[in-house]
XYZ file of C-alpha atoms in Angstrom:
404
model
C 2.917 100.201 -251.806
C -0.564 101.787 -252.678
C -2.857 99.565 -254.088
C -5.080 100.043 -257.197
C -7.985 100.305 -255.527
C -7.029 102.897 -253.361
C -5.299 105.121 -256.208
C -8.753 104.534 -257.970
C -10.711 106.274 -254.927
C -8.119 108.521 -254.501
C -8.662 109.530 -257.842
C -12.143 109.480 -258.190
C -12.895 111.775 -254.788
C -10.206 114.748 -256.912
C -12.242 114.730 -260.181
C -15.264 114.749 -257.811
C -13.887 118.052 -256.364
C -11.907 119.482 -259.370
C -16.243 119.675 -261.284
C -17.637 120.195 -257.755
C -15.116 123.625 -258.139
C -15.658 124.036 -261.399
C -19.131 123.978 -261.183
C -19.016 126.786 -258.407
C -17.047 129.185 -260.329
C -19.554 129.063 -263.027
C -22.061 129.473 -260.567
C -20.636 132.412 -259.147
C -19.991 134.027 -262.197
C -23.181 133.996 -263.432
C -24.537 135.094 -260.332
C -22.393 138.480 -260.135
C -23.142 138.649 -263.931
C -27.111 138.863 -263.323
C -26.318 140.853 -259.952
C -29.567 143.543 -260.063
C -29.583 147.154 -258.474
C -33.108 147.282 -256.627
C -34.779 150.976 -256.046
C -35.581 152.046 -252.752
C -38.794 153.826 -252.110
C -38.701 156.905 -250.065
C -36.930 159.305 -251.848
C -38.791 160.606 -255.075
C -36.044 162.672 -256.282
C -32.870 163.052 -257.509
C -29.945 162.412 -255.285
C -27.187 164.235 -255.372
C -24.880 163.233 -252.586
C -24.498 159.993 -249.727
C -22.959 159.964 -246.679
C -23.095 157.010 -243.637
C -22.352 157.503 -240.011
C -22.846 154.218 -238.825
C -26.619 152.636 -239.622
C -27.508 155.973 -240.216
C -27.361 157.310 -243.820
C -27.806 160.869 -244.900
C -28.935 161.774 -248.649
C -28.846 165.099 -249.873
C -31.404 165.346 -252.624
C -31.976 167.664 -255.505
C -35.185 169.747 -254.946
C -36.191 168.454 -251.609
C -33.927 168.871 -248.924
C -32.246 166.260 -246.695
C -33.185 162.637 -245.811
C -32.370 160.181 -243.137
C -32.407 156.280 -242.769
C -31.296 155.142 -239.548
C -31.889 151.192 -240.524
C -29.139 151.321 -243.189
C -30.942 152.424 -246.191
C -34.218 150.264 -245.389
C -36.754 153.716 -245.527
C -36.068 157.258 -245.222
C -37.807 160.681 -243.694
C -36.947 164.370 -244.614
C -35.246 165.932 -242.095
C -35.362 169.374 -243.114
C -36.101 171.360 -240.204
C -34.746 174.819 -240.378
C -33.327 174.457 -244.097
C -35.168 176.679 -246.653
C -38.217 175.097 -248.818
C -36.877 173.552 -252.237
C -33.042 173.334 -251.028
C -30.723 171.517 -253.184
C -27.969 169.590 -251.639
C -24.761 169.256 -253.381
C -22.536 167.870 -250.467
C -22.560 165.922 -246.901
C -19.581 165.913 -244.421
C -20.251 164.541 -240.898
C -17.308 165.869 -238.246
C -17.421 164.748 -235.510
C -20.416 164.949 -234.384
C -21.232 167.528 -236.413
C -23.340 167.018 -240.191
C -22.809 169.813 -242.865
C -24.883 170.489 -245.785
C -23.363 172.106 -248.595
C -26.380 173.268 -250.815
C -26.743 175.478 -253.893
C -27.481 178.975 -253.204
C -28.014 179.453 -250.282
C -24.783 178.344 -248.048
C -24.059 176.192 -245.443
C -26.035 174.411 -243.230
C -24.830 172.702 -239.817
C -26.608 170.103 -237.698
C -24.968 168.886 -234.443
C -28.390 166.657 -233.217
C -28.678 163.687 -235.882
C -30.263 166.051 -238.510
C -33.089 167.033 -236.405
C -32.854 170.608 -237.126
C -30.347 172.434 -238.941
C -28.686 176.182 -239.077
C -26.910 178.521 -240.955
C -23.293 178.368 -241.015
C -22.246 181.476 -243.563
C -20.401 183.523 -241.559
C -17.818 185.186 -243.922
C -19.012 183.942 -247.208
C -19.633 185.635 -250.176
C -23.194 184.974 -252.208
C -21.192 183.002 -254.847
C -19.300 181.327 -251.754
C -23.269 180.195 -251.264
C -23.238 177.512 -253.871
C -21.530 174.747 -251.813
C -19.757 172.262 -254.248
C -17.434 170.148 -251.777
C -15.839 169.877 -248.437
C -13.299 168.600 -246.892
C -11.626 168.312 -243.397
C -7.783 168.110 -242.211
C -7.894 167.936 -238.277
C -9.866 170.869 -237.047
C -9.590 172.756 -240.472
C -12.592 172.506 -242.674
C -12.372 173.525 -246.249
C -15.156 174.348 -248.686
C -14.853 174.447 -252.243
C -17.825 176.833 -253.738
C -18.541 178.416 -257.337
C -16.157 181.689 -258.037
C -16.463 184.532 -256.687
C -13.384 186.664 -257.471
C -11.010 185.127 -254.983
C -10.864 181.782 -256.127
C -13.291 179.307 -254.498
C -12.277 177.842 -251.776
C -12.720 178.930 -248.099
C -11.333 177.625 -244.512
C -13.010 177.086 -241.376
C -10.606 177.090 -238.075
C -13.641 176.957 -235.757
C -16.265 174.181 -236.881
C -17.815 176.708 -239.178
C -18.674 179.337 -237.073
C -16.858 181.463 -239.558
C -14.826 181.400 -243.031
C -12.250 182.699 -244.583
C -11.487 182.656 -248.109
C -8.429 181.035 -249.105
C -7.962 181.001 -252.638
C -4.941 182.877 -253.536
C -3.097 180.925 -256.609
C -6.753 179.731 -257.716
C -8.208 180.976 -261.035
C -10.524 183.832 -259.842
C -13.121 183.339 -262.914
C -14.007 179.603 -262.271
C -15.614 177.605 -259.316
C -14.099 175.126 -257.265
C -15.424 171.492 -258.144
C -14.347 169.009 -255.681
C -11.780 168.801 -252.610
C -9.693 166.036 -251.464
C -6.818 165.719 -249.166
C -3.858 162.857 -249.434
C -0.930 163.416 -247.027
C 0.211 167.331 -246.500
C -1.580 167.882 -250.164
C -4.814 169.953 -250.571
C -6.190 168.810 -254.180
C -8.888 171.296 -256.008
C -10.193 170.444 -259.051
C -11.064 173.454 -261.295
C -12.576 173.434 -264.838
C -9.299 173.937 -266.156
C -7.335 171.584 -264.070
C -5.790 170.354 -260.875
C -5.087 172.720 -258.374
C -2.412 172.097 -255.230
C -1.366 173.555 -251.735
C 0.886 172.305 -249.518
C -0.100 174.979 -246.937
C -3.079 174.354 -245.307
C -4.825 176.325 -248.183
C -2.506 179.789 -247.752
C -1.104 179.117 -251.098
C -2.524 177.059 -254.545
C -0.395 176.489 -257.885
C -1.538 174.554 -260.449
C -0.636 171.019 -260.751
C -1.534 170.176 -264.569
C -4.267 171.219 -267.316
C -6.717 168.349 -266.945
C -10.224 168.459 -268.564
C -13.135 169.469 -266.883
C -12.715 167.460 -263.055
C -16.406 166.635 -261.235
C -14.722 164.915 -258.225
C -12.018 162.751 -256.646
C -11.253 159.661 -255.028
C -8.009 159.124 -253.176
C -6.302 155.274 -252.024
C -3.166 155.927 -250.722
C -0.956 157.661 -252.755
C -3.103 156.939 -255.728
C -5.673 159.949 -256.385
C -8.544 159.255 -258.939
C -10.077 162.438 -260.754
C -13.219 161.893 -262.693
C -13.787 164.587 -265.252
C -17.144 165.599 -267.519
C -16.248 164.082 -270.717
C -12.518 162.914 -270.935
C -13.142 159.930 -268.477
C -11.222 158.892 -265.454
C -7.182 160.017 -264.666
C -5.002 158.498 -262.092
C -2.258 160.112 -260.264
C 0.226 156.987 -258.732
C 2.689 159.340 -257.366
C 0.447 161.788 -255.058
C -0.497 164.030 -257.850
C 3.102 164.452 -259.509
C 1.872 162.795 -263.124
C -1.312 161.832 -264.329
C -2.496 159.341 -266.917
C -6.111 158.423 -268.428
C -7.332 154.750 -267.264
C -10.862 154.244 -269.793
C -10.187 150.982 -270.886
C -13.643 149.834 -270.775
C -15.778 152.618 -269.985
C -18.471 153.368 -272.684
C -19.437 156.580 -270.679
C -16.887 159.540 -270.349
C -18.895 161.633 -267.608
C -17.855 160.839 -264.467
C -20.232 162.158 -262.095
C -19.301 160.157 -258.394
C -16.287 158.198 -257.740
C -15.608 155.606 -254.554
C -13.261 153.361 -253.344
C -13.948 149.948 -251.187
C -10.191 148.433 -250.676
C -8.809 147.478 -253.959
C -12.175 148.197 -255.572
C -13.046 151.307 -257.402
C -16.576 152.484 -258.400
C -16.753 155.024 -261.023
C -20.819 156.224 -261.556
C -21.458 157.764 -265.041
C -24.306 159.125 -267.515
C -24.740 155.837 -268.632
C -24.723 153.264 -265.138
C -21.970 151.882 -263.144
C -18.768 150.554 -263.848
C -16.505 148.900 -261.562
C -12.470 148.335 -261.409
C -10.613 145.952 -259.343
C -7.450 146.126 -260.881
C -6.719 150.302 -260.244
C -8.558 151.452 -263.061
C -6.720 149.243 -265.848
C -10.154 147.977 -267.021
C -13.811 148.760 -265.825
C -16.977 146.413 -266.304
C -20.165 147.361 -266.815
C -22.298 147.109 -263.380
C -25.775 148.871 -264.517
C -27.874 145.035 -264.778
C -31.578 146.504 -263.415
C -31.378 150.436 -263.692
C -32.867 152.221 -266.371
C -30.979 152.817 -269.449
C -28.709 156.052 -270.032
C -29.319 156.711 -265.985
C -26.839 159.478 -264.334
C -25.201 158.108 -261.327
C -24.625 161.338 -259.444
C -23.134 159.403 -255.910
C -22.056 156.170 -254.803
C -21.821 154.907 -250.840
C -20.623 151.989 -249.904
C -21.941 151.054 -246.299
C -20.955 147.480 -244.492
C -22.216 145.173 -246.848
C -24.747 147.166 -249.641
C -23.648 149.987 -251.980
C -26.040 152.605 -252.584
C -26.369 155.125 -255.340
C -27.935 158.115 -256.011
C -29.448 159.199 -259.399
C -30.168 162.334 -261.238
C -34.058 162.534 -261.487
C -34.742 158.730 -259.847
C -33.831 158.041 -256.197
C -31.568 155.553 -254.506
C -31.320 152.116 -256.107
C -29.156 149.361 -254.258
C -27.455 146.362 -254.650
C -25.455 144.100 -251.825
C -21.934 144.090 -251.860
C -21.168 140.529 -251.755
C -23.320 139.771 -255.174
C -20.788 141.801 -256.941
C -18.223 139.507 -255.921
C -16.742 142.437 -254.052
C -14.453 140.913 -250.980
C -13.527 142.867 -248.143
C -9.692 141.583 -247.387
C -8.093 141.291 -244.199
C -4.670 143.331 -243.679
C -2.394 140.388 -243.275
C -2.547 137.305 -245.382
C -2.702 134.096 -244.061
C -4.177 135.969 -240.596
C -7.344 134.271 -240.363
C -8.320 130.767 -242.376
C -11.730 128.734 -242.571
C -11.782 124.938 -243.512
C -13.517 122.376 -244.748
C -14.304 123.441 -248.327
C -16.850 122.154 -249.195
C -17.832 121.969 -245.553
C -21.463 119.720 -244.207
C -22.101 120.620 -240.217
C -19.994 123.566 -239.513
C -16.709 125.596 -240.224
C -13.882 125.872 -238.371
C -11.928 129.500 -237.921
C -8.455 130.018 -236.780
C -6.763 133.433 -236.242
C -3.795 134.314 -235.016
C -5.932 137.448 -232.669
C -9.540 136.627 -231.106
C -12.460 136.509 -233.125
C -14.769 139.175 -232.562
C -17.471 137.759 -234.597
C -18.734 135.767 -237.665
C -20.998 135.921 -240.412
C -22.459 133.471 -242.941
C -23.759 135.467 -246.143
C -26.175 133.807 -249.142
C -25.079 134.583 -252.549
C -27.594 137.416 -252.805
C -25.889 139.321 -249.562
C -28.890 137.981 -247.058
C -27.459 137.494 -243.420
C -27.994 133.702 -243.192
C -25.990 132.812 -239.098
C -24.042 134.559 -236.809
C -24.091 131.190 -234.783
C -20.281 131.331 -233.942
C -19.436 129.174 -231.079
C -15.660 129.257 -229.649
C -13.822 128.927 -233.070
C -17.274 126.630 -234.873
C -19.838 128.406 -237.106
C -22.900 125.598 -237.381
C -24.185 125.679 -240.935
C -26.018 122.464 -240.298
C -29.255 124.553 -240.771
C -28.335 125.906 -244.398
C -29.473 124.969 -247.799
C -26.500 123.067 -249.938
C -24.798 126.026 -252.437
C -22.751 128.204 -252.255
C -22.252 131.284 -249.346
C -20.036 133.814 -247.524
C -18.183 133.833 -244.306
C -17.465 136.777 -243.157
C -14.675 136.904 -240.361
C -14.031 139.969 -238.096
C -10.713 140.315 -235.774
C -8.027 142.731 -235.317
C -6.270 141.779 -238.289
C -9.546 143.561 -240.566
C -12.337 141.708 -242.389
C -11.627 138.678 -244.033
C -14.446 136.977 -246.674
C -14.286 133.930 -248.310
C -16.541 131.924 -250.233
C -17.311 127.842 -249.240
C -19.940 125.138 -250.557
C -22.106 124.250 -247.980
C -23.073 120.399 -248.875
């Protein structure tokens, strides 16, 4: 039988825990709650589109050109060599080894050395095909979406741009193509006057409803997200068969970038940030340190620090991890990290190898990557609250712990 005294202990080290927990969710809320974007010097205009290959990070701005950071967003150089003076970038795709620059007016632009120098790549299009607004790729098939020019906007690449062909039978001939995105078999265009389909390889569009005036998409699985300018966001669960308007809590209705991060959506607006993490059922506010009323016109998220690009004011950023955004491994249960609160170290178990480990501060900082057999030491650390980051073949697991 237990005695008294023991229950008593017993009892005392759970209530100890149960505020010890408590006390850490408050902390944590309020720390995502006062979560700051910070601007990054470099770039002294706006930024129209974001695109990462690796550490390196490619922003196309609005009056200047191209820029390149190859120590993940830390500073930046133009890399404009053989683009015209003043160019405007509207959109990035990296293929392969291949960048393209999408700009407005004056065509395509292709660099196969790291953005070191650049070339045309407008073989075949029209001058209205010049204003790039989007591309997209499906294996070796590139498609453009540009502003009309009688034949409907869009245009298809066979041979890594060396030529086009325009492929826009089905689209409305009087109106431009706005953004492009691919989910399955399914070629999505988004028109001023709606959603546009093939299931062709681009031979052949019909229209797939009348939606508002669509900006750009954002596809997770079968789900396809289409921000419009001024009716807010829509979501397709059924690869584009139906689509229904998900606002609840948006306080902006211009949707200028969209992205996706696992089960977390960010939507950028006229008015900030706003983030989902429940499909678009209900957005929160994320604009804590930018400028009020300031046009989000692209969003990258890169390993652990989102980026985004504004309409007159350069990139700002913010880590990933202060937003309480978690990476999530692929299989529950895969990978699991004890003691919590833990004193000396943590122990790891997964059921593949560990290929590494990293212990994050609340603010994203990279605190250890001292991983030794299955043991991170945190002996070194400040008591509070971190991140330990766990890579393996079963994806990215994060979880939170009290170091005491």
């Amino acid at each position: 039988m237990l005695n008294k005294k023991y229950i008593k202990n017993t009892m005392k080290k759970i209530t100890t825990l149960i505020k010890l927990t408590t006390i850490c969710i408050v902390l944590l809320q309020a720390t995502f709650a006062n979560a700051q974007w910070q601007k990054i010097n470099g770039i002294d205009d706006g930024v129209n589109c974001l695109t990462t290959d690796g550490s390196n990070i490619f922003a196309g701005s609005n009056n200047k050109g191209m820029f390149l950071s190859t120590n993940s967003g830390s500073s930046w150089v133009a890399v404009n060599t053989g683009l015209p003076a003043n160019t405007s970038i509207k959109t990035i795709a990296i293929i392969g080894s291949n960048i393209f620059a999408g700009t407005n007016g004056k065509g395509l632009f292709l660099s196969s050395n790291n953005g070191s120098s650049w070339s045309e790549a407008n073989t075949g299009l029209s001058n209205s095909g010049k204003y790039v607004n989007a591309l997209a790729n499906s294996g070796s098939n590139i498609f453009m979406g540009t502003e009309a020019d009688g034949t409907g906007g869009v245009y298809l690449s066979a041979n890594n741009g060396s030529t086009w062909t325009s492929m826009g039978v089905g689209l409305p001939t009087n109106q431009g193509v706005n953004a492009l995105t691919i989910s399955g078999s399914n070629i999505f265009a988004a028109t001023g006057t709606g959603v546009y389909v093939s299931t062709n390889n681009g031979s052949l569009w019909s229209k797939n409803n009348s939606l508002p005036y669509i900006q750009n998409f954002a596809v997770s699985g079968s789900n396809i997200f289409a921000g419009t300018l001024g009716s807010g966001i829509y979501l397709s669960t059924n690869n584009g068969s139906s689509w229904a308007t998900v606002n609840t809590g948006l306080t902006n209705s211009y949707i200028e970038s969209l992205a996706i991060s696992g089960s977390n959506i960010l939507a950028g607006t006229r008015d900030g940030v706003f983030l989902s993490t429940n499909n678009g059922s209900l957005w929160t506010a994320l604009s804590a340190g930018l400028p009020t009323k300031t046009t989000i016109k692209s969003i990258l998220i890169n390993s652990s620090t989102i980026f985004i690009g504004t309409s007159t004011n350069g990139i700002w950023k913010q880590p990933l991890l202060s937003l309480g955004v978690i990476k999530e491994g692929r299989e529950k249960g895969a990978i699991s990290i004890y003691p919590n609160p833990a004193t000396t170290e943590l122990t790891i178990t997964s059921i593949t190898p560990i290929e590494r480990a990293e212990v994050y501060s609340l603010t994203g900082m990279l605190q250890s990557t001292n991983l030794n057999g299955s043991n991170i030491n945190i002996s070194s650390l400040e008591a509070g609250i971190y991140f330990v980051k766990v890579y393996s073949e079963n994806g990215v697991v994060t979880q939170k712990f009290v170091k005491q």
